[in-house]
Short mmCIF file of C-alpha atoms in Angstrom, two decimals:
data_model
loop_
_atom_site.label_atom_id
_atom_site.label_comp_id
_atom_site.label_asym_id
_atom_site.label_seq_id
_atom_site.Cartn_x
_atom_site.Cartn_y
_atom_site.Cartn_z
CA MET N 14 -25.72 -17.10 2.36
CA ALA N 15 -29.28 -17.19 1.06
CA ALA N 16 -32.41 -15.18 0.34
CA THR N 17 -31.44 -11.91 -1.26
CA VAL N 18 -34.57 -9.82 -1.72
CA PRO N 19 -33.85 -6.49 -3.38
CA ALA N 20 -37.05 -4.52 -3.88
CA ILE N 21 -37.23 -1.01 -5.27
CA ALA N 22 -39.92 0.77 -3.26
CA PRO N 23 -40.76 4.33 -4.25
CA SER N 24 -41.55 6.66 -1.32
CA ASN N 25 -42.57 10.30 -1.08
CA HIS N 26 -39.51 12.50 -0.49
CA ALA N 27 -35.83 12.69 -1.43
CA TRP N 28 -35.02 9.13 -0.35
CA ASP N 29 -36.96 7.73 -3.28
CA PHE N 30 -34.95 4.59 -3.82
CA SER N 31 -34.52 1.80 -1.33
CA CYS N 32 -33.86 -1.90 -1.12
CA ASN N 33 -33.42 -4.61 1.48
CA LEU N 34 -30.99 -7.46 1.75
CA ASP N 35 -31.34 -10.40 4.15
CA VAL N 36 -28.57 -12.92 4.60
CA ASN N 37 -28.88 -16.07 6.68
CA PHE N 38 -25.73 -17.41 8.31
CA GLU N 39 -24.99 -20.72 9.98
CA SER N 40 -25.07 -19.13 13.40
CA GLU N 41 -25.74 -15.84 15.13
CA GLU N 42 -22.01 -15.68 15.95
CA HIS N 43 -21.14 -15.63 12.24
CA ALA N 44 -23.82 -13.06 11.47
CA LEU N 45 -22.40 -10.83 14.23
CA ILE N 46 -18.84 -11.25 12.96
CA VAL N 47 -19.88 -10.07 9.50
CA TYR N 48 -21.98 -7.27 10.97
CA THR N 49 -19.07 -6.03 13.10
CA ALA N 50 -16.63 -6.20 10.18
CA LEU N 51 -18.90 -4.34 7.76
CA ALA N 52 -20.27 -1.75 10.21
CA VAL N 53 -16.84 -0.08 10.45
CA ASP N 54 -16.98 1.43 6.95
CA LYS N 55 -19.57 4.18 6.69
CA GLU N 56 -21.26 5.17 3.45
CA LEU N 57 -19.09 7.72 1.67
CA GLN N 58 -21.97 10.09 0.84
CA PRO N 59 -24.28 9.93 3.88
CA ASP N 60 -26.41 12.78 2.55
CA ARG N 61 -27.21 10.71 -0.56
CA VAL N 62 -27.02 7.06 0.46
CA LYS N 63 -28.03 5.55 3.81
CA ARG N 64 -27.32 2.01 5.00
CA VAL N 65 -28.80 0.50 8.15
CA MET N 66 -27.81 -2.97 9.36
CA SER N 67 -29.12 -5.23 12.06
CA VAL N 68 -28.75 -8.82 13.26
CA SER N 69 -31.51 -11.00 14.65
CA ASP N 70 -30.73 -14.63 15.42
CA ASN N 71 -28.60 -15.82 12.51
CA LYS N 72 -29.92 -13.26 10.04
CA LEU N 73 -28.13 -10.12 8.88
CA SER N 74 -30.57 -7.52 7.52
CA VAL N 75 -29.43 -4.53 5.52
CA HIS N 76 -31.62 -1.62 4.42
CA PHE N 77 -30.40 0.85 1.77
CA GLU N 78 -31.91 4.22 0.88
CA ALA N 79 -30.67 6.63 -1.76
CA ILE N 80 -31.79 9.72 -3.62
CA GLU N 81 -30.81 8.27 -7.02
CA ALA N 82 -31.10 4.76 -8.46
CA ARG N 83 -27.50 4.99 -9.69
CA LEU N 84 -26.19 5.62 -6.17
CA LEU N 85 -28.32 2.83 -4.75
CA ARG N 86 -26.93 0.37 -7.30
CA ALA N 87 -23.31 1.42 -6.70
CA SER N 88 -23.65 1.23 -2.93
CA PHE N 89 -25.48 -2.11 -3.03
CA SER N 90 -23.01 -3.65 -5.45
CA ALA N 91 -19.94 -2.53 -3.47
CA PHE N 92 -21.56 -3.83 -0.29
CA VAL N 93 -22.27 -7.26 -1.79
CA ASP N 94 -18.59 -7.53 -2.81
CA VAL N 95 -17.32 -7.02 0.73
CA LEU N 96 -20.15 -9.06 2.24
CA THR N 97 -19.12 -11.97 0.01
CA LEU N 98 -15.48 -11.52 1.02
CA ALA N 99 -16.33 -11.52 4.74
CA THR N 100 -18.49 -14.62 4.30
CA ARG N 101 -15.81 -16.48 2.34
CA THR N 102 -13.26 -15.60 5.01
CA ILE N 103 -15.50 -17.27 7.61
CA GLN N 104 -16.02 -20.29 5.35
CA ASP N 105 -12.27 -20.70 4.78
CA PHE N 106 -10.98 -19.95 8.27
CA GLY N 107 -13.97 -20.32 10.58
CA GLN N 108 -13.69 -24.00 11.57
CA ASN N 109 -11.28 -25.03 14.26
CA MET C 12 9.90 -17.23 25.74
CA LYS C 13 7.87 -17.77 22.62
CA LYS C 14 8.81 -15.55 19.69
CA LYS C 15 6.29 -12.85 18.86
CA ILE C 16 4.66 -13.49 15.48
CA ALA C 17 2.54 -11.19 13.30
CA ILE C 18 0.62 -11.64 10.08
CA GLY C 19 0.34 -8.60 7.81
CA PHE C 20 -1.90 -7.67 4.89
CA GLU C 21 -0.90 -5.20 2.19
CA GLY C 22 -3.21 -4.15 -0.63
CA SER C 23 -2.93 -0.40 -1.09
CA ALA C 24 -2.04 -0.50 -4.81
CA ASN C 25 -1.87 -3.22 -7.46
CA LYS C 26 -0.19 -5.83 -5.24
CA ILE C 27 -1.99 -7.94 -2.65
CA GLY C 28 0.37 -9.59 -0.19
CA VAL C 29 0.22 -11.55 3.06
CA GLY C 30 3.35 -11.83 5.19
CA ILE C 31 4.23 -13.61 8.42
CA VAL C 32 7.22 -12.38 10.44
CA THR C 33 8.81 -12.59 13.87
CA LEU C 34 9.98 -9.62 15.94
CA ASP C 35 13.63 -10.02 14.93
CA GLY C 36 12.62 -9.43 11.31
CA THR C 37 12.70 -13.09 10.21
CA ILE C 38 10.27 -13.60 7.34
CA LEU C 39 8.44 -16.91 7.66
CA ALA C 40 6.27 -16.38 4.57
CA ASN C 41 5.61 -13.49 2.23
CA PRO C 42 3.50 -14.47 -0.80
CA ARG C 43 1.99 -11.77 -3.01
CA HIS C 44 0.07 -11.44 -6.25
CA THR C 45 0.30 -8.52 -8.68
CA TYR C 46 -2.53 -7.18 -10.83
CA ILE C 47 -0.91 -6.74 -14.24
CA THR C 48 -2.79 -4.73 -16.85
CA PRO C 49 -2.26 -4.92 -20.64
CA PRO C 50 0.43 -2.67 -22.21
CA GLY C 51 -0.78 0.92 -22.49
CA HIS C 52 -3.11 0.64 -19.50
CA GLY C 53 -2.84 1.55 -15.82
CA PHE C 54 -4.72 -0.02 -12.93
CA LEU C 55 -8.02 1.45 -11.75
CA PRO C 56 -9.40 1.19 -8.19
CA ARG C 57 -12.42 -1.00 -8.83
CA GLU C 58 -10.69 -3.56 -11.06
CA THR C 59 -7.74 -3.66 -8.68
CA ALA C 60 -10.06 -4.30 -5.72
CA HIS C 61 -11.64 -7.19 -7.62
CA HIS C 62 -8.20 -8.65 -8.25
CA HIS C 63 -7.48 -8.46 -4.51
CA LEU C 64 -10.86 -10.03 -3.67
CA ASP C 65 -9.96 -13.04 -5.80
CA HIS C 66 -6.46 -13.55 -4.41
CA VAL C 67 -6.40 -12.53 -0.76
CA LEU C 68 -7.76 -15.73 0.83
CA PRO C 69 -5.55 -18.16 -1.17
CA LEU C 70 -2.60 -15.97 -0.12
CA VAL C 71 -3.53 -16.35 3.56
CA LYS C 72 -3.63 -20.13 3.14
CA SER C 73 -0.32 -20.13 1.31
CA ALA C 74 1.33 -17.94 3.97
CA LEU C 75 0.12 -20.20 6.79
CA GLU C 76 1.31 -23.32 4.96
CA THR C 77 4.74 -21.93 4.09
CA SER C 78 5.38 -20.59 7.59
CA GLN C 79 4.07 -23.80 9.18
CA ILE C 80 2.33 -21.89 11.91
CA THR C 81 -1.28 -22.02 13.05
CA PRO C 82 -3.54 -19.07 13.86
CA GLU C 83 -2.96 -19.76 17.59
CA ASP C 84 0.74 -18.87 17.16
CA ILE C 85 -0.10 -15.37 15.89
CA ASP C 86 0.12 -12.43 18.30
CA CYS C 87 -1.41 -9.71 16.15
CA ILE C 88 -3.01 -9.15 12.75
CA CYS C 89 -1.72 -6.09 10.89
CA TYR C 90 -3.08 -4.30 7.83
CA THR C 91 -2.34 -1.23 5.73
CA LYS C 92 -4.55 1.61 6.88
CA GLY C 93 -3.23 3.93 4.15
CA PRO C 94 -2.20 5.78 2.11
CA GLY C 95 -3.42 4.12 -1.07
CA MET C 96 -6.47 3.55 -3.23
CA GLY C 97 -9.68 3.20 -1.20
CA ALA C 98 -11.34 0.13 -2.68
CA PRO C 99 -8.18 -2.03 -2.71
CA LEU C 100 -7.36 -0.98 0.88
CA GLN C 101 -10.81 -2.10 2.00
CA VAL C 102 -10.15 -5.71 0.95
CA SER C 103 -7.35 -6.17 3.51
CA ALA C 104 -9.30 -4.29 6.18
CA ILE C 105 -12.37 -6.55 5.81
CA VAL C 106 -10.40 -9.81 5.93
CA VAL C 107 -8.45 -8.61 8.96
CA ARG C 108 -11.61 -7.61 10.86
CA VAL C 109 -13.14 -11.05 10.26
CA LEU C 110 -9.96 -12.99 11.12
CA SER C 111 -9.47 -10.90 14.25
CA GLN C 112 -12.88 -12.06 15.50
CA LEU C 113 -12.49 -15.68 14.37
CA TRP C 114 -9.00 -16.09 15.82
CA LYS C 115 -9.54 -13.72 18.80
CA LYS C 116 -6.40 -11.73 17.99
CA PRO C 117 -5.84 -7.96 18.18
CA ILE C 118 -5.58 -5.72 15.10
CA VAL C 119 -2.79 -3.23 14.41
CA ALA C 120 -3.27 -0.56 11.71
CA VAL C 121 -0.07 0.33 9.86
CA ASN C 122 1.06 3.30 7.78
CA HIS C 123 2.30 1.99 4.43
CA CYS C 124 5.19 4.48 4.14
CA VAL C 125 6.49 3.79 7.64
CA ALA C 126 6.30 0.06 6.87
CA HIS C 127 8.58 0.51 3.85
CA ILE C 128 11.10 2.34 6.06
CA GLU C 129 11.08 -0.24 8.88
CA MET C 130 11.36 -3.13 6.42
CA GLY C 131 14.30 -1.42 4.73
CA ARG C 132 16.01 -0.82 8.05
CA VAL C 133 15.64 -4.37 9.33
CA VAL C 134 16.67 -6.00 6.03
CA THR C 135 19.75 -3.80 5.43
CA GLY C 136 20.74 -3.01 9.00
CA ALA C 137 20.75 0.74 8.27
CA ASP C 138 20.54 2.40 11.68
CA ASP C 139 19.60 6.03 11.17
CA PRO C 140 19.72 6.87 7.46
CA VAL C 141 18.13 9.53 5.32
CA VAL C 142 15.38 7.59 3.56
CA LEU C 143 14.40 8.05 -0.07
CA TYR C 144 10.97 6.49 -0.50
CA VAL C 145 10.16 6.19 -4.20
CA SER C 146 7.24 4.25 -5.66
CA GLY C 147 4.28 4.52 -8.01
CA GLY C 148 2.29 6.54 -5.50
CA ASN C 149 4.87 8.24 -3.28
CA THR C 150 8.09 10.22 -3.56
CA GLN C 151 9.51 11.48 -0.25
CA VAL C 152 12.86 12.21 1.38
CA ILE C 153 12.50 11.31 5.04
CA ALA C 154 14.61 11.41 8.18
CA TYR C 155 13.78 10.38 11.74
CA SER C 156 13.68 13.07 14.36
CA GLU C 157 12.09 13.15 17.81
CA GLY C 158 9.53 10.39 17.55
CA ARG C 159 8.48 10.82 13.95
CA TYR C 160 9.64 10.21 10.41
CA ARG C 161 9.81 13.76 9.10
CA ILE C 162 9.34 14.56 5.44
CA PHE C 163 12.17 16.82 4.28
CA GLY C 164 11.27 16.87 0.61
CA GLU C 165 8.64 15.34 -1.60
CA THR C 166 6.96 15.54 -4.97
CA ILE C 167 4.60 18.45 -5.42
CA ASP C 168 2.55 16.59 -8.06
CA ILE C 169 2.89 12.97 -9.24
CA ALA C 170 5.18 10.25 -7.86
CA VAL C 171 8.35 9.37 -9.76
CA GLY C 172 7.05 5.83 -10.31
CA ASN C 173 3.83 7.21 -11.72
CA CYS C 174 5.87 9.31 -14.17
CA LEU C 175 7.83 6.21 -15.28
CA ASP C 176 4.71 3.99 -15.43
CA ARG C 177 2.82 6.47 -17.56
CA PHE C 178 5.73 6.94 -19.92
CA ALA C 179 5.89 3.15 -20.30
CA ARG C 180 2.26 3.32 -21.45
CA VAL C 181 3.22 5.83 -24.16
CA LEU C 182 5.81 3.37 -25.46
CA LYS C 183 3.35 0.46 -24.95
CA LEU C 184 5.92 -1.38 -22.84
CA SER C 185 4.78 -4.47 -20.95
CA ASN C 186 3.54 -4.05 -17.37
CA ASP C 187 4.97 -7.48 -16.55
CA PRO C 188 6.68 -7.72 -14.09
CA SER C 189 6.41 -3.92 -13.82
CA PRO C 190 6.61 -1.00 -16.23
CA GLY C 191 9.59 0.46 -14.35
CA TYR C 192 11.59 -2.73 -14.75
CA ASN C 193 11.03 -2.72 -18.49
CA ILE C 194 12.03 0.95 -18.75
CA GLU C 195 15.22 0.12 -16.83
CA GLN C 196 16.09 -2.74 -19.20
CA LEU C 197 15.39 -0.66 -22.32
CA ALA C 198 17.35 2.31 -20.93
CA LYS C 199 20.49 0.14 -20.87
CA LYS C 200 20.39 0.15 -24.69
CA GLY C 201 20.07 3.95 -24.89
CA GLY C 202 23.03 6.34 -25.13
CA ASN C 203 21.78 9.46 -26.84
CA PHE C 204 20.77 11.91 -24.08
CA ILE C 205 17.71 14.03 -24.88
CA ASP C 206 17.40 17.22 -22.83
CA LEU C 207 14.34 17.17 -20.59
CA PRO C 208 13.04 19.73 -18.10
CA TYR C 209 14.77 19.44 -14.70
CA ALA C 210 12.37 20.35 -11.91
CA VAL C 211 13.86 20.62 -8.42
CA LYS C 212 12.17 23.27 -6.30
CA GLY C 213 14.09 23.68 -3.06
CA MET C 214 13.67 20.41 -1.19
CA ASP C 215 10.85 19.29 -3.47
CA VAL C 216 10.59 17.80 -6.95
CA SER C 217 8.01 17.90 -9.73
CA PHE C 218 7.48 15.25 -12.38
CA SER C 219 4.26 16.11 -14.17
CA GLY C 220 5.88 18.72 -16.42
CA ILE C 221 8.61 16.28 -17.45
CA LEU C 222 5.98 13.67 -18.26
CA SER C 223 3.91 16.10 -20.35
CA TYR C 224 7.02 17.22 -22.20
CA ILE C 225 8.25 13.73 -23.00
CA GLU C 226 4.73 12.52 -23.89
CA THR C 227 4.28 15.30 -26.44
CA THR C 228 7.76 15.25 -27.92
CA ALA C 229 8.33 11.49 -27.95
CA GLU C 230 5.99 10.76 -30.83
CA GLU C 231 7.50 13.40 -33.08
CA LYS C 232 11.12 12.60 -32.22
CA LEU C 233 10.53 8.89 -32.80
CA LYS C 234 8.76 9.54 -36.11
CA ASN C 235 11.63 11.73 -37.35
CA ASN C 236 14.18 9.13 -36.22
CA GLU C 237 15.81 11.68 -33.94
CA CYS C 238 16.07 9.10 -31.18
CA THR C 239 15.00 5.60 -30.18
CA PRO C 240 12.61 4.50 -27.42
CA ALA C 241 15.73 3.31 -25.56
CA ASP C 242 17.23 6.83 -25.70
CA LEU C 243 14.04 8.26 -24.23
CA CYS C 244 13.99 5.72 -21.37
CA TYR C 245 17.66 6.43 -20.69
CA SER C 246 17.15 10.21 -20.70
CA LEU C 247 14.06 10.07 -18.51
CA GLN C 248 15.78 7.86 -15.93
CA GLU C 249 18.94 9.98 -15.85
CA THR C 250 16.92 13.18 -15.41
CA VAL C 251 14.48 12.09 -12.72
CA PHE C 252 17.07 10.09 -10.77
CA ALA C 253 19.48 13.06 -10.78
CA MET C 254 16.70 15.15 -9.27
CA LEU C 255 16.12 12.56 -6.54
CA VAL C 256 19.83 12.31 -5.74
CA GLU C 257 20.01 16.10 -5.50
CA ILE C 258 17.21 16.47 -2.96
CA THR C 259 18.47 13.47 -0.97
CA GLU C 260 21.92 15.03 -0.75
CA ARG C 261 20.42 18.31 0.40
CA ALA C 262 18.47 16.52 3.15
CA MET C 263 21.67 14.74 4.26
CA ALA C 264 23.50 18.06 4.60
CA HIS C 265 20.52 19.49 6.45
CA CYS C 266 20.20 16.73 9.06
CA ASP C 267 23.89 15.80 9.18
CA LYS C 268 23.41 12.13 8.32
CA LYS C 269 25.81 10.15 6.16
CA ASP C 270 23.86 7.10 5.06
CA VAL C 271 20.98 6.72 2.64
CA LEU C 272 18.33 4.01 2.52
CA ILE C 273 16.24 3.64 -0.63
CA VAL C 274 12.85 1.98 -0.26
CA GLY C 275 9.71 1.63 -2.39
CA GLY C 276 9.15 -0.05 -5.75
CA VAL C 277 11.38 2.33 -7.74
CA GLY C 278 14.09 1.57 -5.19
CA CYS C 279 14.96 -1.70 -6.90
CA ASN C 280 16.11 0.23 -9.99
CA GLU C 281 19.84 -0.49 -10.16
CA ARG C 282 20.66 2.70 -12.02
CA LEU C 283 19.09 4.78 -9.24
CA GLN C 284 21.04 2.76 -6.68
CA GLU C 285 24.27 3.30 -8.64
CA MET C 286 23.80 7.08 -8.86
CA MET C 287 22.91 7.29 -5.17
CA ARG C 288 25.90 5.11 -4.21
CA THR C 289 28.26 7.48 -6.03
CA MET C 290 26.84 10.47 -4.17
CA CYS C 291 27.04 8.67 -0.80
CA SER C 292 30.64 7.59 -1.31
CA GLU C 293 31.58 11.20 -2.08
CA ARG C 294 30.20 12.12 1.33
CA ASP C 295 31.89 9.15 3.08
CA GLY C 296 28.53 7.55 3.62
CA LYS C 297 26.91 4.28 2.63
CA LEU C 298 23.96 3.38 0.49
CA PHE C 299 21.53 0.79 1.78
CA ALA C 300 19.10 -0.70 -0.70
CA THR C 301 17.14 -3.91 -1.14
CA ASP C 302 15.92 -5.98 -4.05
CA ASP C 303 12.41 -6.50 -5.40
CA ARG C 304 11.46 -8.97 -2.63
CA TYR C 305 11.43 -6.21 0.01
CA CYS C 306 11.34 -2.97 -2.02
CA ILE C 307 8.07 -3.76 -3.70
CA ASP C 308 4.91 -3.73 -1.57
CA ASN C 309 4.57 -6.89 0.50
CA GLY C 310 2.74 -8.24 3.52
CA ALA C 311 5.85 -8.85 5.64
CA MET C 312 6.64 -5.14 5.89
CA ILE C 313 3.18 -4.49 7.29
CA ALA C 314 3.44 -7.44 9.69
CA TYR C 315 6.88 -6.38 10.94
CA THR C 316 5.94 -2.71 11.48
CA GLY C 317 2.66 -3.67 13.12
CA LEU C 318 4.53 -6.01 15.45
CA LEU C 319 6.96 -3.22 16.46
CA ALA C 320 3.96 -1.11 17.42
CA PHE C 321 2.18 -4.04 19.11
CA VAL C 322 5.07 -4.90 21.47
CA ASN C 323 5.03 -1.23 22.45
CA GLY C 324 1.41 -1.46 23.50
CA ILE C 325 -0.32 -0.24 20.35
CA GLU C 326 -3.51 -1.96 19.18
CA THR C 327 -6.36 -0.82 16.94
CA PRO C 328 -9.88 -1.49 18.27
CA ILE C 329 -12.00 -3.10 15.55
CA GLN C 330 -14.38 -0.14 15.34
CA ASP C 331 -11.37 2.05 14.52
CA SER C 332 -9.89 -0.32 11.94
CA THR C 333 -10.74 2.00 9.06
CA PHE C 334 -8.72 2.77 5.94
CA THR C 335 -7.82 6.12 4.45
CA GLN C 336 -6.51 7.28 1.10
CA ARG C 337 -4.43 10.02 2.70
CA PHE C 338 -2.18 9.18 5.63
CA ARG C 339 1.07 11.11 5.90
CA THR C 340 4.29 9.51 7.09
CA ASP C 341 4.77 12.10 9.85
CA GLU C 342 1.34 11.44 11.38
CA VAL C 343 2.69 8.24 12.97
CA HIS C 344 4.27 8.41 16.39
CA ALA C 345 7.12 5.88 16.05
CA VAL C 346 7.27 4.86 19.70
CA TRP C 347 9.57 1.92 18.95
CA ARG C 348 12.20 4.31 17.54
CA GLU C 349 12.10 6.43 20.68
CA LYS C 350 12.82 3.36 22.81
CA GLU C 351 15.64 2.39 20.47
CA GLU C 352 17.16 5.87 20.76
CA LEU C 353 17.03 5.75 24.53
CA GLY C 354 18.38 2.20 24.53
CA LEU C 355 15.63 1.30 26.99
CA ASP C 356 14.45 -1.81 25.32
CA LYS C 357 17.20 -3.86 23.76
CA ASN C 358 14.79 -6.66 22.89
CA VAL C 359 12.73 -4.36 20.76
CA ALA C 360 15.71 -2.84 18.98
CA THR C 361 16.06 -4.19 15.49
CA ASN C 362 19.25 -6.09 14.88
#
């Protein structure tokens, strides 16, 4: 895991708060495993927080948008917890 | 033929557990870790999830070491889909989704309540009992009929274990190993019965009124030396357990079954077992109960129930491996029980 770049960028309408998170993995396979595991759980308030994920090469990119800073923080923080768990699971059980 | 093996993850409440079992119900490993809060406090979703995050991976390692199997030996990976608290449930779900991809093994989602029942059946050998499922989050009287575990009676507000846990907080009893255990020990020293509300409503029970009553009167009664904390524990246990025995007996009469199986965390209370045993013997039936190893939430019960489903062709695609706070016992189609009933598949039948 490396390079976390959260940046609050104000925009025009309701989705005023956003941030991005990029995580580099050892391989594209690992990035896809984490992507697949985390894509299952949708945001609980889709009308207030949006999360878009993508994988390119060995990088997992996540984009968050929310209508309140509080919701953005909560969603981001919960996501980092499970992202860390998924990554540690690969570290502990990924080598054959 | 190689024995079918499953690994199961349970983390719906304050216990995180990983179990490894075979199809005949043999438990190869079943380590768990409990989140214990200070006296006077309950467990909250976020803190509980963090506890699970810290302990789940060491538990997987420990389970693999104890069972002396490798990931290649595993046939399916099972997890608790619900019911339970959302954030703690997610921990198991995430680990299972990653392991499923790393090890190339299928996932099986399991209903927590059904897992308690199947574990109780395989451990005790109870064939077709009326089941009393009593824990911190659930209180249900259940019997199998036509492919499903049907709920004949249940709590209309809080679970019996929740009532006991919250009363333990009033008395500032220790939550180690569990509040219910400490109430049970203290109750043995009580003898002065305090009248409490008795709330059976048809097939259902209610505990919140009893809790409010005892919470408000306890302080005053204790201050005036009208009773001791032990008397209150004794009276609360006698009252709520009598209610549970009453609705269980009614369900037995209704479905014409003679035996009772008690499962769930409150099920290891020996006073509850004693009262239920008396009722069963009066009806020429038997009581089946287990101790804290199997009663209390554990990974093996999830693994075993998931494996029963798996050998009957049930798998959960990864995109559907969600978790849910509400998941009723009767939503599950217990295909393995149908086969048992028909005697079609003797290998699958629990022995």
